[in-house]
């Protein structure tokens, strides 16, 4: 727990510094803790220390933790790949699904949300590196995709999310982040109905300061907060 305290303080400071370097306010960047493999006791401790936004990757793991989680004091989101037939387990439990990359998925989130009288926030995941094995909408299809899904009642298009290719070259990485930021700004400028662009979710442990400098409003940090993951 002492390790978490140190990590949390350091990451908040790094977020603040990166925001200031980019001429933005530290509080305009949300830290989402990526909590896959982290035990719920540790997560609740983190929440008691002020961590207020969590993201889980796997439906089953989220469900396993859900009842014990201190949900009153945190916002729970879904950040992993999602099959349409598992949407039913998430509706009403998460405020946002960050990984929407097919019309079918968006439609199912909308349908089940509407049935419960809810509106679920979604981020459109963009395959910014055009990697074959990765989820996300192709950048060339992004505008049309958003125009299709924004029609669905039961969802609200809150922003964009990306996981760029693994890469040590800061110049290459910042080109991906900046391309995302440009889409984000351009889409916001269209002011389309049901499209809000309040979250640009990009940047993880290895690269979140750079993502913030390029325009991220939300960073998803796991191992730097909780230590290396143990998948056992
Ligand atoms: C695990 C995960 C993260 C956090 O990764 P770290 O490198 O541990 O910070 C962020 N986003 C997604 C979608 C993840 O699955």
Tab-separated table of C-alpha atoms and ligand atoms in Angstrom:
chain	number	residue	atom	x	y	z
A	1	UNK	CA	0.000	0.000	0.000
A	2	UNK	CA	2.910	2.327	0.716
A	3	UNK	CA	4.070	1.546	-2.816
A	4	UNK	CA	0.715	2.626	-4.172
A	5	UNK	CA	0.834	5.885	-2.197
A	6	UNK	CA	4.219	6.753	-3.652
A	7	UNK	CA	3.270	5.796	-7.192
A	8	UNK	CA	0.000	7.687	-6.996
A	9	UNK	CA	1.670	10.871	-5.769
A	10	UNK	CA	4.355	10.630	-8.442
A	11	UNK	CA	1.884	10.020	-11.262
A	12	UNK	CA	-0.356	12.870	-10.204
A	13	UNK	CA	2.688	15.110	-10.225
A	14	UNK	CA	3.758	13.877	-13.677
A	15	UNK	CA	0.250	14.457	-15.003
A	16	UNK	CA	0.238	17.975	-13.596
A	17	UNK	CA	3.641	18.783	-15.064
A	18	UNK	CA	2.723	17.441	-18.495
A	19	UNK	CA	-0.534	19.401	-18.485
A	20	UNK	CA	1.286	22.603	-17.558
A	21	UNK	CA	3.883	22.023	-20.288
A	22	UNK	CA	0.988	21.794	-22.735
A	23	UNK	CA	-0.558	24.988	-21.378
A	24	UNK	CA	-3.463	23.153	-19.794
A	25	UNK	CA	-4.796	22.795	-16.278
A	26	UNK	CA	-3.816	19.649	-14.354
A	27	UNK	CA	-7.447	19.117	-13.362
A	28	UNK	CA	-8.448	18.921	-17.020
A	29	UNK	CA	-6.718	15.546	-17.277
A	30	UNK	CA	-8.438	12.546	-15.708
A	31	UNK	CA	-6.403	9.674	-14.362
A	32	UNK	CA	-8.179	6.391	-15.032
A	33	UNK	CA	-6.632	3.488	-13.154
A	34	UNK	CA	-6.439	0.366	-15.297
A	35	UNK	CA	-7.209	-2.249	-12.667
A	36	UNK	CA	-6.932	-5.577	-14.489
A	37	UNK	CA	-5.417	-8.247	-12.196
A	38	UNK	CA	-5.483	-5.830	-9.236
A	39	UNK	CA	-7.339	-7.310	-6.220
A	40	UNK	CA	-10.458	-5.452	-5.172
A	41	UNK	CA	-8.990	-4.763	-1.703
A	42	UNK	CA	-6.126	-2.873	-3.315
A	43	UNK	CA	-8.512	-1.022	-5.597
A	44	UNK	CA	-10.681	0.042	-2.654
A	45	UNK	CA	-7.602	1.245	-0.832
A	46	UNK	CA	-6.683	3.320	-3.879
A	47	UNK	CA	-10.211	4.723	-3.990
A	48	UNK	CA	-9.950	5.668	-0.296
A	49	UNK	CA	-6.848	7.653	-1.266
A	50	UNK	CA	-8.764	9.622	-3.856
A	51	UNK	CA	-8.539	7.599	-7.040
A	52	UNK	CA	-11.925	8.190	-8.602
A	53	UNK	CA	-11.946	6.608	-12.021
A	54	UNK	CA	-11.353	2.938	-12.792
A	55	UNK	CA	-11.263	0.871	-15.943
A	56	UNK	CA	-11.570	-2.884	-16.227
A	57	UNK	CA	-10.678	-4.939	-19.302
A	58	UNK	CA	-12.469	-8.193	-18.900
A	59	UNK	CA	-16.164	-8.671	-18.306
A	60	UNK	CA	-15.778	-11.656	-15.994
A	61	UNK	CA	-13.149	-9.958	-13.868
A	62	UNK	CA	-15.297	-6.846	-13.590
A	63	UNK	CA	-18.261	-8.922	-12.451
A	64	UNK	CA	-16.112	-10.775	-9.914
A	65	UNK	CA	-15.032	-7.503	-8.336
A	66	UNK	CA	-18.246	-5.560	-8.768
A	67	UNK	CA	-20.071	-6.276	-5.511
A	68	UNK	CA	-17.053	-5.664	-3.304
A	69	UNK	CA	-15.961	-2.505	-5.081
A	70	UNK	CA	-16.489	0.835	-3.337
A	71	UNK	CA	-18.601	2.049	-6.224
A	72	UNK	CA	-20.031	4.977	-4.319
A	73	UNK	CA	-16.679	6.698	-4.485
A	74	UNK	CA	-15.513	5.858	-7.962
A	75	UNK	CA	-16.594	5.859	-11.550
A	76	UNK	CA	-16.286	2.465	-13.234
A	77	UNK	CA	-15.640	2.195	-16.967
A	78	UNK	CA	-14.911	-0.609	-19.402
A	79	UNK	CA	-11.737	-0.346	-21.476
A	80	UNK	CA	-11.203	-3.805	-22.976
A	81	UNK	CA	-12.280	-5.604	-26.083
A	82	UNK	CA	-15.958	-6.423	-25.877
A	83	UNK	CA	-18.013	-9.063	-27.617
A	84	UNK	CA	-21.572	-8.120	-28.439
A	85	UNK	CA	-22.974	-11.082	-26.509
A	86	UNK	CA	-21.346	-9.816	-23.291
A	87	UNK	CA	-22.749	-6.293	-23.414
A	88	UNK	CA	-25.687	-7.385	-21.274
A	89	UNK	CA	-23.406	-7.910	-18.276
A	90	UNK	CA	-22.120	-4.338	-18.347
A	91	UNK	CA	-25.158	-2.162	-18.876
A	92	UNK	CA	-26.043	-0.290	-15.698
A	93	UNK	CA	-22.685	-1.220	-14.176
A	94	UNK	CA	-20.303	1.001	-16.126
A	95	UNK	CA	-20.687	4.667	-16.991
A	96	UNK	CA	-18.717	4.379	-20.187
A	97	UNK	CA	-17.542	1.752	-22.641
A	98	UNK	CA	-14.301	3.031	-24.161
A	99	UNK	CA	-13.772	0.370	-26.733
A	100	UNK	CA	-16.607	0.730	-29.238
A	101	UNK	CA	-15.415	-0.151	-32.715
A	102	UNK	CA	-18.349	-1.688	-34.527
A	103	UNK	CA	-21.852	-0.529	-35.346
A	104	UNK	CA	-23.197	-3.827	-34.075
A	105	UNK	CA	-21.556	-3.296	-30.689
A	106	UNK	CA	-22.791	0.290	-30.429
A	107	UNK	CA	-26.273	-0.811	-31.388
A	108	UNK	CA	-26.365	-3.511	-28.732
A	109	UNK	CA	-25.098	-1.126	-26.025
A	110	UNK	CA	-27.787	1.325	-27.088
A	111	UNK	CA	-30.546	-1.262	-27.239
A	112	UNK	CA	-29.889	-2.708	-23.793
A	113	UNK	CA	-29.311	0.711	-22.232
A	114	UNK	CA	-32.557	2.041	-23.607
A	115	UNK	CA	-34.376	-0.984	-22.275
A	116	UNK	CA	-33.167	-0.049	-18.784
A	117	UNK	CA	-33.968	3.622	-19.313
A	118	UNK	CA	-30.276	4.474	-19.357
A	119	UNK	CA	-27.850	6.266	-21.583
A	120	UNK	CA	-24.381	4.699	-21.617
A	121	UNK	CA	-21.399	6.817	-22.579
A	122	UNK	CA	-19.187	5.400	-25.280
A	123	UNK	CA	-15.791	6.292	-26.659
A	124	UNK	CA	-14.953	5.270	-30.175
A	125	UNK	CA	-11.760	3.272	-30.237
A	126	UNK	CA	-9.577	4.281	-33.161
A	127	UNK	CA	-6.994	1.919	-34.612
A	128	UNK	CA	-4.628	4.816	-35.070
A	129	UNK	CA	-1.679	2.634	-36.105
A	130	UNK	CA	-3.830	0.634	-38.540
A	131	UNK	CA	-2.623	-2.592	-36.920
A	132	UNK	CA	-4.285	-5.686	-38.235
A	133	UNK	CA	-4.573	-7.543	-34.927
A	134	UNK	CA	-5.837	-4.558	-32.973
A	135	UNK	CA	-9.356	-3.389	-32.224
A	136	UNK	CA	-10.568	0.020	-33.250
A	137	UNK	CA	-12.158	1.795	-36.171
A	138	UNK	CA	-9.933	2.560	-39.136
A	139	UNK	CA	-9.123	6.286	-39.082
A	140	UNK	CA	-10.421	6.695	-42.633
A	141	UNK	CA	-13.804	5.372	-41.577
A	142	UNK	CA	-14.056	7.346	-38.330
A	143	UNK	CA	-16.301	10.225	-39.355
A	144	UNK	CA	-18.790	7.993	-41.091
A	145	UNK	CA	-18.757	5.582	-38.159
A	146	UNK	CA	-19.611	8.340	-35.706
A	147	UNK	CA	-22.404	9.577	-37.945
A	148	UNK	CA	-23.867	6.087	-37.946
A	149	UNK	CA	-23.756	5.404	-34.222
A	150	UNK	CA	-24.740	8.850	-32.965
A	151	UNK	CA	-28.272	8.104	-34.179
A	152	UNK	CA	-28.735	5.431	-31.530
A	153	UNK	CA	-30.683	6.436	-28.460
A	154	UNK	CA	-29.258	4.741	-25.391
A	155	UNK	CA	-25.702	5.829	-26.070
A	156	UNK	CA	-23.919	9.156	-25.981
A	157	UNK	CA	-20.709	9.551	-27.973
A	158	UNK	CA	-18.385	11.050	-25.386
A	159	UNK	CA	-15.050	10.899	-27.136
A	160	UNK	CA	-12.265	8.855	-28.624
A	161	UNK	CA	-9.853	6.250	-27.327
A	162	UNK	CA	-6.689	4.787	-28.781
A	163	UNK	CA	-3.920	2.332	-28.009
A	164	UNK	CA	-1.127	3.254	-30.431
A	165	UNK	CA	1.444	0.724	-31.622
A	166	UNK	CA	4.160	-0.223	-29.142
A	167	UNK	CA	7.037	2.037	-30.017
A	168	UNK	CA	10.074	3.572	-28.305
A	169	UNK	CA	10.435	6.406	-30.754
A	170	UNK	CA	8.858	9.489	-29.200
A	171	UNK	CA	8.551	11.234	-32.539
A	172	UNK	CA	6.550	8.401	-34.041
A	173	UNK	CA	4.422	8.028	-30.938
A	174	UNK	CA	3.654	11.712	-30.711
A	175	UNK	CA	2.565	11.653	-34.364
A	176	UNK	CA	-0.051	9.036	-33.435
A	177	UNK	CA	-1.210	10.979	-30.393
A	178	UNK	CA	-1.346	14.226	-32.345
A	179	UNK	CA	-3.339	12.598	-35.137
A	180	UNK	CA	-5.857	11.481	-32.506
A	181	UNK	CA	-6.000	14.988	-31.068
A	182	UNK	CA	-6.728	16.391	-34.500
A	183	UNK	CA	-9.637	13.991	-35.037
A	184	UNK	CA	-10.925	14.883	-31.583
A	185	UNK	CA	-10.851	18.638	-32.253
A	186	UNK	CA	-12.259	18.320	-35.774
A	187	UNK	CA	-15.129	16.097	-34.637
A	188	UNK	CA	-15.919	18.413	-31.722
A	189	UNK	CA	-16.038	21.360	-34.129
A	190	UNK	CA	-18.809	19.692	-36.136
A	191	UNK	CA	-21.086	19.907	-33.068
A	192	UNK	CA	-23.130	16.942	-34.261
A	193	UNK	CA	-26.129	15.880	-32.201
A	194	UNK	CA	-25.264	13.314	-29.538
A	195	UNK	CA	-21.513	13.749	-30.063
A	196	UNK	CA	-19.760	15.505	-27.188
A	197	UNK	CA	-16.005	14.914	-27.344
A	198	UNK	CA	-15.316	15.280	-23.641
A	199	UNK	CA	-12.757	12.490	-23.379
A	200	UNK	CA	-9.683	11.848	-25.454
A	201	UNK	CA	-8.442	8.685	-23.772
A	202	UNK	CA	-4.855	7.832	-24.679
A	203	UNK	CA	-1.556	7.252	-22.920
A	204	UNK	CA	-0.565	4.413	-20.583
A	205	UNK	CA	2.225	3.860	-18.042
A	206	UNK	CA	5.006	4.102	-20.606
A	207	UNK	CA	3.844	7.200	-22.424
A	208	UNK	CA	1.130	9.132	-20.580
A	209	UNK	CA	3.090	12.401	-20.209
A	210	UNK	CA	3.645	12.517	-23.972
A	211	UNK	CA	-0.029	11.729	-24.616
A	212	UNK	CA	-1.028	14.646	-22.379
A	213	UNK	CA	1.352	16.981	-24.172
A	214	UNK	CA	-0.335	15.944	-27.418
A	215	UNK	CA	-3.846	16.557	-26.064
A	216	UNK	CA	-5.071	13.580	-24.021
A	217	UNK	CA	-7.779	14.478	-21.505
A	218	UNK	CA	-7.729	11.012	-19.949
A	219	UNK	CA	-4.813	8.667	-19.371
A	220	UNK	CA	-5.183	4.990	-18.486
A	221	UNK	CA	-2.463	3.894	-16.120
A	222	UNK	CA	-2.046	0.422	-14.645
A	223	UNK	CA	1.392	-0.958	-13.868
A	224	UNK	CA	2.939	2.378	-12.877
A	225	UNK	CA	0.272	2.736	-10.217
A	226	UNK	CA	-0.071	-0.807	-8.913
A	227	UNK	CA	3.208	-2.438	-9.893
A	228	UNK	CA	3.859	-5.116	-12.513
A	229	UNK	CA	0.847	-7.289	-13.182
A	230	UNK	CA	0.695	-10.842	-11.939
A	231	UNK	CA	-1.542	-12.859	-14.273
A	232	UNK	CA	-1.311	-16.038	-12.226
B	1	LIG	C1	-3.783	-2.501	-19.234
B	1	LIG	C2	-4.295	-1.355	-20.006
B	1	LIG	C3	-3.835	-0.057	-19.765
B	1	LIG	C4	-2.760	0.268	-18.759
B	1	LIG	O1	-1.535	-0.284	-19.139
B	1	LIG	P1	-0.209	-0.006	-18.280
B	1	LIG	O2	0.878	-0.120	-19.265
B	1	LIG	O3	-0.174	-1.038	-17.228
B	1	LIG	O4	-0.327	1.360	-17.717
B	1	LIG	C5	-4.408	0.977	-20.498
B	1	LIG	N1	-5.347	0.753	-21.420
B	1	LIG	C6	-5.808	-0.469	-21.698
B	1	LIG	C7	-6.859	-0.643	-22.730
B	1	LIG	C8	-5.284	-1.554	-20.998
B	1	LIG	O5	-5.733	-2.777	-21.282
